[in-house]
Amino acid sequence: MDTNSTESRWRPSPRAVFSRQFAALFEAAGNPTLRRVAAAAEARMRGARAAGQKGAVSVQRISDWKGGRNVPARFESLIPVLLTLIGEARKSSGPVPPALLDMQEWKRLWTAADDWDPDSEMSECPYLGLTSYRRRDAELFFGRSRPTGEFTELVRRTVDADGGIVVLVGASGAGKSSLLEAGVIPELTRAGQDWEVCALTPGVDPVRALLDALARAQTEPDVSAGEPEPGAASAETTRDPRGTEIDEVSAESVAAVIAGWAVGSNGVCS
């Protein structure tokens, strides 16, 4: 396998896909409490089952489905929960992916997750330990959707306002590199804009380091797929079709510079 490939190195299991979509439906519905969803689902089921028949969906069971710990034993027990969440999602003012509202799609997801045998395939562990996530790990990067979205929007606003520097500051080991590499940069490139991505360590001459990185980006198309040095800043630039030499790279070539700085216990940035 090419370690510089930006393609996913890990294929999520059908159960992981199901739980991810189930969590996304919760979010589209406004993240109602598990107790509220369970009560609403129970009310839907009450009129459908025979007298004395059990079948209430518990809060713990819904939590397990959402967390990917297991899937419903029967699709019928999932239906009232889905109908409850879909009803809330339809009331949302924001856009909702059509797949989240499609019961046939949910039946397909449930069937795949229910039939899946964990021992039938080998998957690469998605947890990288102390290693930071890179662009090729974007599909493994979870739990940072809100800061990723907020920071990406800040970069876009900066570009729309004629460019500038956007700085991400945090303690060493807090996950700045992962947020930029596996969160923000993939999100920007998914937007369909023509971004050139290069990484650099500012060093003693930050301007020269930036110009060098821009020049390399113009002559080495695959530079964005490489492994930047730990602590390197990511420079997001628009492609310059002129192939200018380093001394001819103008300020207009740079749309935005995204810098990740670590703050030590003494408050000093590094």
Coordinates of C-alpha atoms in Angstrom, one line a residue:
M1 CA 0.0 0.0 0.0
D2 CA 1.2 3.5 -0.8
T3 CA 1.6 5.2 2.5
N4 CA 1.3 8.6 0.8
S5 CA -2.1 7.8 -0.6
T6 CA -4.9 10.1 0.5
E7 CA -7.4 7.2 0.1
S8 CA -8.8 5.6 3.2
R9 CA -6.7 2.9 4.7
W10 CA -9.5 1.5 6.7
R11 CA -13.0 0.3 5.6
P12 CA -15.5 0.8 8.4
S13 CA -17.6 -2.2 9.3
P14 CA -21.4 -2.3 8.4
R15 CA -22.1 -1.9 12.1
A16 CA -19.9 1.2 12.3
V17 CA -21.7 2.6 9.2
F18 CA -25.1 1.9 10.8
S19 CA -24.1 3.6 14.1
R20 CA -22.6 6.6 12.3
Q21 CA -25.8 7.1 10.3
F22 CA -27.9 6.6 13.4
A23 CA -25.9 9.3 15.2
A24 CA -26.2 11.6 12.2
L25 CA -30.0 11.1 12.3
F26 CA -30.0 12.1 16.0
E27 CA -28.0 15.2 15.1
A28 CA -30.4 16.1 12.2
A29 CA -33.3 15.7 14.7
G30 CA -31.8 18.2 17.0
N31 CA -30.1 15.7 19.4
P32 CA -33.2 14.9 21.5
T33 CA -32.5 13.1 24.7
L34 CA -32.5 9.3 24.7
R35 CA -35.3 9.2 27.2
R36 CA -37.5 11.5 25.0
V37 CA -36.9 9.3 22.0
A38 CA -37.6 6.1 23.9
A39 CA -40.9 7.6 25.3
A40 CA -42.0 8.7 21.8
A41 CA -41.1 5.3 20.3
E42 CA -43.0 3.5 23.1
A43 CA -46.1 5.7 22.4
R44 CA -45.9 4.7 18.7
M45 CA -45.6 1.0 19.6
R46 CA -48.4 1.0 22.2
G47 CA -51.2 1.2 19.7
A48 CA -49.6 -1.4 17.4
R49 CA -49.0 -4.3 19.7
A50 CA -51.4 -6.7 21.2
A51 CA -52.6 -6.4 24.8
G52 CA -49.9 -7.6 27.3
Q53 CA -47.3 -7.9 24.6
K54 CA -43.9 -6.6 25.5
G55 CA -41.5 -4.8 23.2
A56 CA -40.7 -1.3 24.6
V57 CA -37.4 0.1 23.4
S58 CA -35.3 1.1 26.4
V59 CA -33.0 4.1 26.7
Q60 CA -30.0 1.7 27.1
R61 CA -30.9 -0.1 23.9
I62 CA -31.1 3.1 21.9
S63 CA -27.8 4.2 23.4
D64 CA -26.2 0.9 22.4
W65 CA -27.4 1.3 18.8
K66 CA -26.1 4.8 18.6
G67 CA -22.7 3.9 20.1
G68 CA -22.3 0.9 17.7
R69 CA -22.2 -1.7 20.6
N70 CA -24.9 -3.7 18.9
V71 CA -27.8 -3.4 16.4
P72 CA -31.5 -4.2 16.8
A73 CA -32.3 -7.9 16.7
R74 CA -35.4 -7.1 14.6
F75 CA -35.9 -4.3 12.2
E76 CA -39.5 -3.9 13.5
S77 CA -38.1 -2.7 16.9
L78 CA -36.1 0.0 15.1
I79 CA -39.0 1.4 13.0
P80 CA -40.7 3.5 15.8
V81 CA -37.4 5.0 16.8
L82 CA -36.6 5.9 13.2
L83 CA -40.0 7.4 12.6
T84 CA -39.6 9.5 15.7
L85 CA -36.2 10.8 14.7
I86 CA -37.2 11.3 11.1
G87 CA -40.3 13.3 12.1
E88 CA -38.1 15.6 14.2
A89 CA -35.5 15.9 11.4
R90 CA -38.2 16.9 8.9
K91 CA -39.0 19.9 11.2
S92 CA -35.4 21.1 11.1
S93 CA -34.7 24.3 9.2
G94 CA -31.4 23.0 8.0
P95 CA -30.7 20.6 5.1
V96 CA -31.0 16.9 5.9
P97 CA -29.3 14.2 3.7
P98 CA -32.1 12.3 1.9
A99 CA -30.6 9.0 2.9
L100 CA -31.3 9.7 6.6
L101 CA -35.1 10.0 5.8
D102 CA -35.3 6.9 3.6
M103 CA -36.7 3.9 5.4
Q104 CA -35.6 1.6 2.6
E105 CA -32.0 2.8 3.1
W106 CA -32.3 2.2 6.8
K107 CA -33.5 -1.4 6.1
R108 CA -30.5 -1.9 3.9
L109 CA -28.1 -0.5 6.6
W110 CA -29.7 -2.7 9.3
T111 CA -29.6 -5.8 7.2
A112 CA -25.9 -5.3 6.4
A113 CA -25.1 -4.6 10.0
D114 CA -27.1 -7.5 11.3
D115 CA -25.5 -10.0 8.8
W116 CA -22.0 -8.7 9.5
D117 CA -19.6 -11.2 11.1
P118 CA -16.7 -9.4 12.9
D119 CA -14.5 -12.5 12.5
S120 CA -15.0 -12.6 8.7
E121 CA -12.7 -9.7 7.9
M122 CA -9.6 -8.0 9.2
S123 CA -9.7 -4.2 9.6
E124 CA -6.8 -1.9 10.4
C125 CA -7.1 -0.4 13.9
P126 CA -8.4 3.2 13.5
Y127 CA -6.8 4.4 16.8
L128 CA -3.3 5.8 16.0
G129 CA -2.3 6.2 19.6
L130 CA 0.1 9.2 20.0
T131 CA 0.6 9.5 16.2
S132 CA -1.2 12.5 14.7
Y133 CA -3.9 11.9 12.0
R134 CA -3.0 12.9 8.4
R135 CA -5.1 13.7 5.4
R136 CA -5.2 10.0 4.4
D137 CA -6.8 9.3 7.9
A138 CA -9.7 11.7 7.4
E139 CA -12.3 9.0 7.4
L140 CA -11.0 7.8 10.8
F141 CA -11.0 11.2 12.4
F142 CA -14.1 11.4 14.6
G143 CA -15.3 13.5 17.5
R144 CA -14.1 16.9 16.2
S145 CA -16.9 17.8 13.7
R146 CA -17.8 21.0 15.4
P147 CA -14.3 22.6 15.7
T148 CA -13.6 21.3 12.2
G149 CA -16.6 23.0 10.8
E150 CA -16.1 26.2 12.7
F151 CA -12.4 26.5 11.8
T152 CA -13.1 25.6 8.1
E153 CA -15.7 28.4 8.0
L154 CA -13.2 30.8 9.6
V155 CA -10.7 30.0 6.8
R156 CA -13.3 30.5 4.1
R157 CA -14.3 33.9 5.6
T158 CA -10.7 34.9 5.7
V159 CA -10.2 34.0 2.1
D160 CA -13.4 35.9 1.1
A161 CA -12.1 38.9 2.9
D162 CA -8.9 39.1 0.8
G163 CA -6.8 36.6 2.7
G164 CA -4.8 36.6 5.9
I165 CA -3.4 34.3 8.6
V166 CA -5.6 32.0 10.7
V167 CA -3.9 30.6 13.8
L168 CA -4.9 27.5 15.8
V169 CA -3.4 27.7 19.3
G170 CA -3.4 24.9 21.9
A171 CA -1.3 22.9 24.3
S172 CA 1.2 20.5 22.9
G173 CA -0.5 17.2 22.2
A174 CA -4.0 18.6 22.2
G175 CA -4.6 17.5 18.6
K176 CA -3.9 20.7 16.5
S177 CA -2.1 18.8 13.7
S178 CA -4.8 16.2 13.5
L179 CA -7.5 18.8 13.4
L180 CA -5.8 20.6 10.5
E181 CA -4.6 17.6 8.6
A182 CA -7.4 15.2 9.0
G183 CA -10.3 17.7 9.6
V184 CA -9.9 21.1 8.1
I185 CA -7.9 20.4 5.0
P186 CA -10.0 17.5 3.8
E187 CA -13.1 19.6 4.5
L188 CA -11.8 22.5 2.4
T189 CA -10.8 20.2 -0.5
R190 CA -14.2 18.5 -0.4
A191 CA -15.8 21.8 -1.1
G192 CA -14.7 21.6 -4.7
Q193 CA -12.4 24.6 -4.6
D194 CA -9.0 24.5 -6.3
W195 CA -6.7 24.5 -3.2
E196 CA -3.0 23.9 -3.2
V197 CA -1.9 22.5 0.1
C198 CA 1.7 22.7 1.4
A199 CA 3.2 22.2 4.8
L200 CA 6.2 23.9 6.3
T201 CA 8.1 24.6 9.5
P202 CA 8.5 28.4 9.7
G203 CA 12.0 28.3 11.2
V204 CA 14.1 31.5 11.6
D205 CA 12.9 32.9 8.3
P206 CA 9.1 32.3 8.1
V207 CA 8.6 34.3 4.9
R208 CA 11.3 32.5 3.0
A209 CA 10.0 29.2 4.2
L210 CA 6.5 30.1 3.0
L211 CA 7.9 31.2 -0.4
D212 CA 9.9 28.0 -0.7
A213 CA 6.8 25.9 0.1
L214 CA 4.8 27.8 -2.5
A215 CA 7.4 27.3 -5.1
R216 CA 7.6 23.5 -4.4
A217 CA 3.8 23.3 -4.6
Q218 CA 3.9 24.7 -8.1
T219 CA 6.6 22.3 -9.3
E220 CA 5.7 19.2 -7.3
P221 CA 2.0 18.3 -7.7
D222 CA 2.2 15.5 -5.1
V223 CA 3.6 17.6 -2.3
S224 CA 0.2 17.8 -0.6
A225 CA 0.2 14.1 -0.1
G226 CA 3.5 14.0 1.7
E227 CA 4.2 13.8 5.4
P228 CA 4.8 17.2 7.0
E229 CA 7.1 17.5 9.9
P230 CA 5.6 17.5 13.3
G231 CA 4.4 20.9 14.3
A232 CA 4.5 22.1 10.7
A233 CA 2.1 24.8 9.6
S234 CA -0.2 24.2 6.7
A235 CA -0.3 26.8 4.0
E236 CA -3.5 26.8 1.9
T237 CA -2.9 28.5 -1.4
T238 CA -4.7 28.8 -4.7
R239 CA -3.0 27.2 -7.6
D240 CA -0.8 29.6 -9.7
P241 CA -1.0 28.4 -13.3
R242 CA 2.0 30.6 -14.3
G243 CA 4.6 28.4 -12.6
T244 CA 6.4 31.4 -11.2
E245 CA 9.8 31.2 -9.7
I246 CA 10.2 31.7 -6.0
D247 CA 11.2 35.4 -6.2
E248 CA 8.1 36.1 -8.3
V249 CA 5.5 34.6 -5.9
S250 CA 3.4 37.5 -4.9
A251 CA 1.2 38.0 -1.8
E252 CA -1.9 37.5 -4.1
S253 CA -0.8 33.8 -4.5
V254 CA -1.6 33.1 -0.9
A255 CA -5.3 32.8 0.0
A256 CA -4.8 31.8 3.6
V257 CA -2.1 30.6 5.9
I258 CA -3.2 28.2 8.7
A259 CA -0.7 28.0 11.5
G260 CA -0.8 25.6 14.4
W261 CA 1.1 26.9 17.5
A262 CA 1.6 25.1 20.8
V263 CA 1.3 27.0 24.1
G264 CA 3.4 25.7 26.9
S265 CA 2.7 25.9 30.6
N266 CA 4.4 29.3 30.7
G267 CA 2.1 30.7 28.0
V268 CA 4.8 30.8 25.4
C269 CA 4.0 29.8 21.8
S270 CA 6.3 27.5 20.0

